[in-house]
PDB file of C-alpha atoms in Angstrom:
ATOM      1  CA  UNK A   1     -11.883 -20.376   2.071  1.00 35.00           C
ATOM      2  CA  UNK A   2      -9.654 -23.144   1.499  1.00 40.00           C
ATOM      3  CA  UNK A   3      -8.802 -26.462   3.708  1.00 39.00           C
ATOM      4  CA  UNK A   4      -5.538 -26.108   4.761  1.00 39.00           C
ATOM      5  CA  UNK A   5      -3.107 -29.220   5.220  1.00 43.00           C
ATOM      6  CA  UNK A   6      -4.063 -30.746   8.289  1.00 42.00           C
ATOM      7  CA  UNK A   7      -7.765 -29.747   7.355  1.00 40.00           C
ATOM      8  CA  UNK A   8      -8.356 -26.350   9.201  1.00 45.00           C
ATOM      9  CA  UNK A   9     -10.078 -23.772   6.973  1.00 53.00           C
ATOM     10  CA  UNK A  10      -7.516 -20.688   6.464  1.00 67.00           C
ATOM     11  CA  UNK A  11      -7.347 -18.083   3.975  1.00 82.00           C
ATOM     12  CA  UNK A  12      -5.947 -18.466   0.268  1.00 92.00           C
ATOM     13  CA  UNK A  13      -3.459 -15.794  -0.582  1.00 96.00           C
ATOM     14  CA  UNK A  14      -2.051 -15.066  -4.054  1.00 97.00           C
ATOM     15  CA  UNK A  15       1.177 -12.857  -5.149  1.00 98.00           C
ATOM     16  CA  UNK A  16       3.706 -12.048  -8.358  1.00 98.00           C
ATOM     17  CA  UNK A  17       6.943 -11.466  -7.279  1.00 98.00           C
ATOM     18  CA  UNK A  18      10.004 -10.069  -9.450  1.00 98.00           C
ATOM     19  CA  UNK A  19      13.309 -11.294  -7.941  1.00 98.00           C
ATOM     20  CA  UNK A  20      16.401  -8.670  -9.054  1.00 98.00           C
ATOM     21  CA  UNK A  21      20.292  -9.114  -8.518  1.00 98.00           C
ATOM     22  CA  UNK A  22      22.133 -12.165  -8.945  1.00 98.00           C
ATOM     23  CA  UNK A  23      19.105 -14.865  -9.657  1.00 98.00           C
ATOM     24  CA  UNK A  24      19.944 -16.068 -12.422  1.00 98.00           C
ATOM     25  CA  UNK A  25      22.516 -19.337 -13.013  1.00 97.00           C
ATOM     26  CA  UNK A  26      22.565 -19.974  -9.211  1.00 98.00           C
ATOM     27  CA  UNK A  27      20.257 -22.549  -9.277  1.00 97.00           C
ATOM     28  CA  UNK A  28      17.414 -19.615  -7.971  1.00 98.00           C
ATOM     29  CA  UNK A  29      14.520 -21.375  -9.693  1.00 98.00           C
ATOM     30  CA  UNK A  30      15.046 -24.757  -8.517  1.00 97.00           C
ATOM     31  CA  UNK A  31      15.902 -23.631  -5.017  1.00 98.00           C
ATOM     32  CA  UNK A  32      12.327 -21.422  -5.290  1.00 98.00           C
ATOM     33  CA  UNK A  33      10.479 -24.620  -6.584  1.00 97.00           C
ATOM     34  CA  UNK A  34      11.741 -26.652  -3.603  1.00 97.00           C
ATOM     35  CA  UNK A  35      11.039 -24.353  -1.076  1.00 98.00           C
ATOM     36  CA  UNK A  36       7.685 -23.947  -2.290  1.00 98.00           C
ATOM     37  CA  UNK A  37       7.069 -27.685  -2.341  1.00 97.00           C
ATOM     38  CA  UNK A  38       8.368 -27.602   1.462  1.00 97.00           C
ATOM     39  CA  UNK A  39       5.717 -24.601   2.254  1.00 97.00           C
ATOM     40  CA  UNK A  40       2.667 -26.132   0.449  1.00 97.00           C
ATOM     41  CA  UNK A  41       2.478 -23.303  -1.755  1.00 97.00           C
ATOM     42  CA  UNK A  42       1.833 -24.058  -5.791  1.00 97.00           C
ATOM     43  CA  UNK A  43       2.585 -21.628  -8.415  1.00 97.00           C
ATOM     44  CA  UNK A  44       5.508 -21.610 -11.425  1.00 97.00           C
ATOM     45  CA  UNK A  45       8.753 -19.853 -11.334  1.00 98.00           C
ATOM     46  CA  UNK A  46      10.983 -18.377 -14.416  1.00 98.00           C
ATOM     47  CA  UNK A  47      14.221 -16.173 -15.765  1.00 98.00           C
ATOM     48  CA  UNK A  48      12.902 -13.500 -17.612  1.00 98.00           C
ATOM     49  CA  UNK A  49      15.161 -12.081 -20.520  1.00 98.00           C
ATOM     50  CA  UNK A  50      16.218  -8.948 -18.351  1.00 98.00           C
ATOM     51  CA  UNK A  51      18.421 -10.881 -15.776  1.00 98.00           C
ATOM     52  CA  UNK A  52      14.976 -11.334 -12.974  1.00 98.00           C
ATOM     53  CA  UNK A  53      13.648 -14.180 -11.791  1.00 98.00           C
ATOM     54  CA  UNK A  54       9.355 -13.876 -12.088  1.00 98.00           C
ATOM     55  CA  UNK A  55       7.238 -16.233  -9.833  1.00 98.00           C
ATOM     56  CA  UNK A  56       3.389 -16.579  -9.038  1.00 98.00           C
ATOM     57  CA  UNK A  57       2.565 -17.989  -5.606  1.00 98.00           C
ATOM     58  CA  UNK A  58      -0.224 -19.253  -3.749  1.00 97.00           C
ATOM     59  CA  UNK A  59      -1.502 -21.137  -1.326  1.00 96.00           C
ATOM     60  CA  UNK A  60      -1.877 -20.329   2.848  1.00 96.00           C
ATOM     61  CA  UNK A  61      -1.530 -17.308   3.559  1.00 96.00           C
ATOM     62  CA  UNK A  62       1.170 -17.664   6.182  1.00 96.00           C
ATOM     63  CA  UNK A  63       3.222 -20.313   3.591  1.00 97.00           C
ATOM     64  CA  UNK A  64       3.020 -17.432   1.104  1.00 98.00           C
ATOM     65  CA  UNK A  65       4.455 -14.984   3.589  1.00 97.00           C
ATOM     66  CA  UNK A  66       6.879 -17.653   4.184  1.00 98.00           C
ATOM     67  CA  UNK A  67       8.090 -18.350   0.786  1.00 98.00           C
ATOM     68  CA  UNK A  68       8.353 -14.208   0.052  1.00 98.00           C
ATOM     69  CA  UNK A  69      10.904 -13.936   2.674  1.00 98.00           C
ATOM     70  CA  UNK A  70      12.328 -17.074   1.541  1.00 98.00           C
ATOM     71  CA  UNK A  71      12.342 -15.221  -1.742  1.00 98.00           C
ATOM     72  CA  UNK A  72      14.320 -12.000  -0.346  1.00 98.00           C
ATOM     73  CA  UNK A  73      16.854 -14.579   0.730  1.00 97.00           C
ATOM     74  CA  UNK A  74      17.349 -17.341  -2.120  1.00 97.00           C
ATOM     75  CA  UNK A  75      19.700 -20.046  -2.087  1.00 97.00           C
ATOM     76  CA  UNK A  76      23.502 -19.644  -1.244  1.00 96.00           C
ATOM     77  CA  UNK A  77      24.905 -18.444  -4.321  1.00 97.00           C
ATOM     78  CA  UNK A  78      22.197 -15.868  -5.465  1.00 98.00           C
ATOM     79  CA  UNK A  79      22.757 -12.133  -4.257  1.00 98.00           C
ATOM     80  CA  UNK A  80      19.322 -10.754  -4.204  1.00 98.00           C
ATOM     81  CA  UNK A  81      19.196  -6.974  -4.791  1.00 98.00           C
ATOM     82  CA  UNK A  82      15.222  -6.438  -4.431  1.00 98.00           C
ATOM     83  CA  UNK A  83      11.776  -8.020  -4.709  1.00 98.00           C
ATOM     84  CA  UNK A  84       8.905  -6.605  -5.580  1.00 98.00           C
ATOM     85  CA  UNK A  85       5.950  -8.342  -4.537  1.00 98.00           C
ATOM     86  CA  UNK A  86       2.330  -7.345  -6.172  1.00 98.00           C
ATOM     87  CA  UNK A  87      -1.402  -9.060  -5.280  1.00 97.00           C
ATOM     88  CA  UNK A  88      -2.000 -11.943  -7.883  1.00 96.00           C
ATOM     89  CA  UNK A  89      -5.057 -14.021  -8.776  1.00 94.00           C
ATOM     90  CA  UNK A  90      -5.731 -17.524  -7.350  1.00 92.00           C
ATOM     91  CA  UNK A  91      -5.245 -20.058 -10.384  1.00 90.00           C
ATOM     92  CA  UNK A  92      -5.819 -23.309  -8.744  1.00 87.00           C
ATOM     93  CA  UNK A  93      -2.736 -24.970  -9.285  1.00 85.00           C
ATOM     94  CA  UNK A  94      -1.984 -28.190  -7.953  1.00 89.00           C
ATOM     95  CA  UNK A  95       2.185 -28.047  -7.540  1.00 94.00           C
ATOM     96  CA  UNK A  96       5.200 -25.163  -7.931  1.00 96.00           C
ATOM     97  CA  UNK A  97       6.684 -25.483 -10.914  1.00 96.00           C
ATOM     98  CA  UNK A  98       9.532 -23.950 -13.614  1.00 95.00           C
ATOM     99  CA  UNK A  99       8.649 -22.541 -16.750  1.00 94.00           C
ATOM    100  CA  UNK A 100       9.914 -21.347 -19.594  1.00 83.00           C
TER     101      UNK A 100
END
């Protein structure tokens, strides 16, 4: 277990996700990083040569959850298609960031 923010034990929950449609120049990844950054969660975010958008996330269980459906959404301009969301191992990050 993990202190939460605000110091209340709650679970640690880790995920890959692999964002489809239109993710890609629509400012996805920055939107994803912010969001994240809003929910607590840490984890990285990047395009991937075939058009996706890969991210790992983790953090409270609940801001997880949050950031998936956040995910399913994206910002304005994307048009997401699918996301396929798969159990990930905790890293111990301390922020969300982009990658290359």
């Amino acid at each position: 277990m993990t202190p939460r923010r605000g110091g209340s034990v709650g679970a640690v929950k880790a995920v890959e996700l692999r964002i489809t449609g239109t993710v890609q120049g629509v400012g996805y990844r920055w939107a994803c990083e912010h969001e994240a950054a809003r929910l607590g969660v840490v984890g990285w975010v990047r395009n991937e040569v075939d058009g996706s958008v890969s991210a790992h996330a983790e953090g409270d269980e609940d801001a997880v959850d949050a950031l998936v459906d956040w995910c399913r959404r994206g910002p304005a301009a994307a048009s997401v298609a699918g996301v396929e969301v798969t159990s990930g191992s905790v890293e111990g990050g301390s922020g969300f960031r982009t990658v290359a």
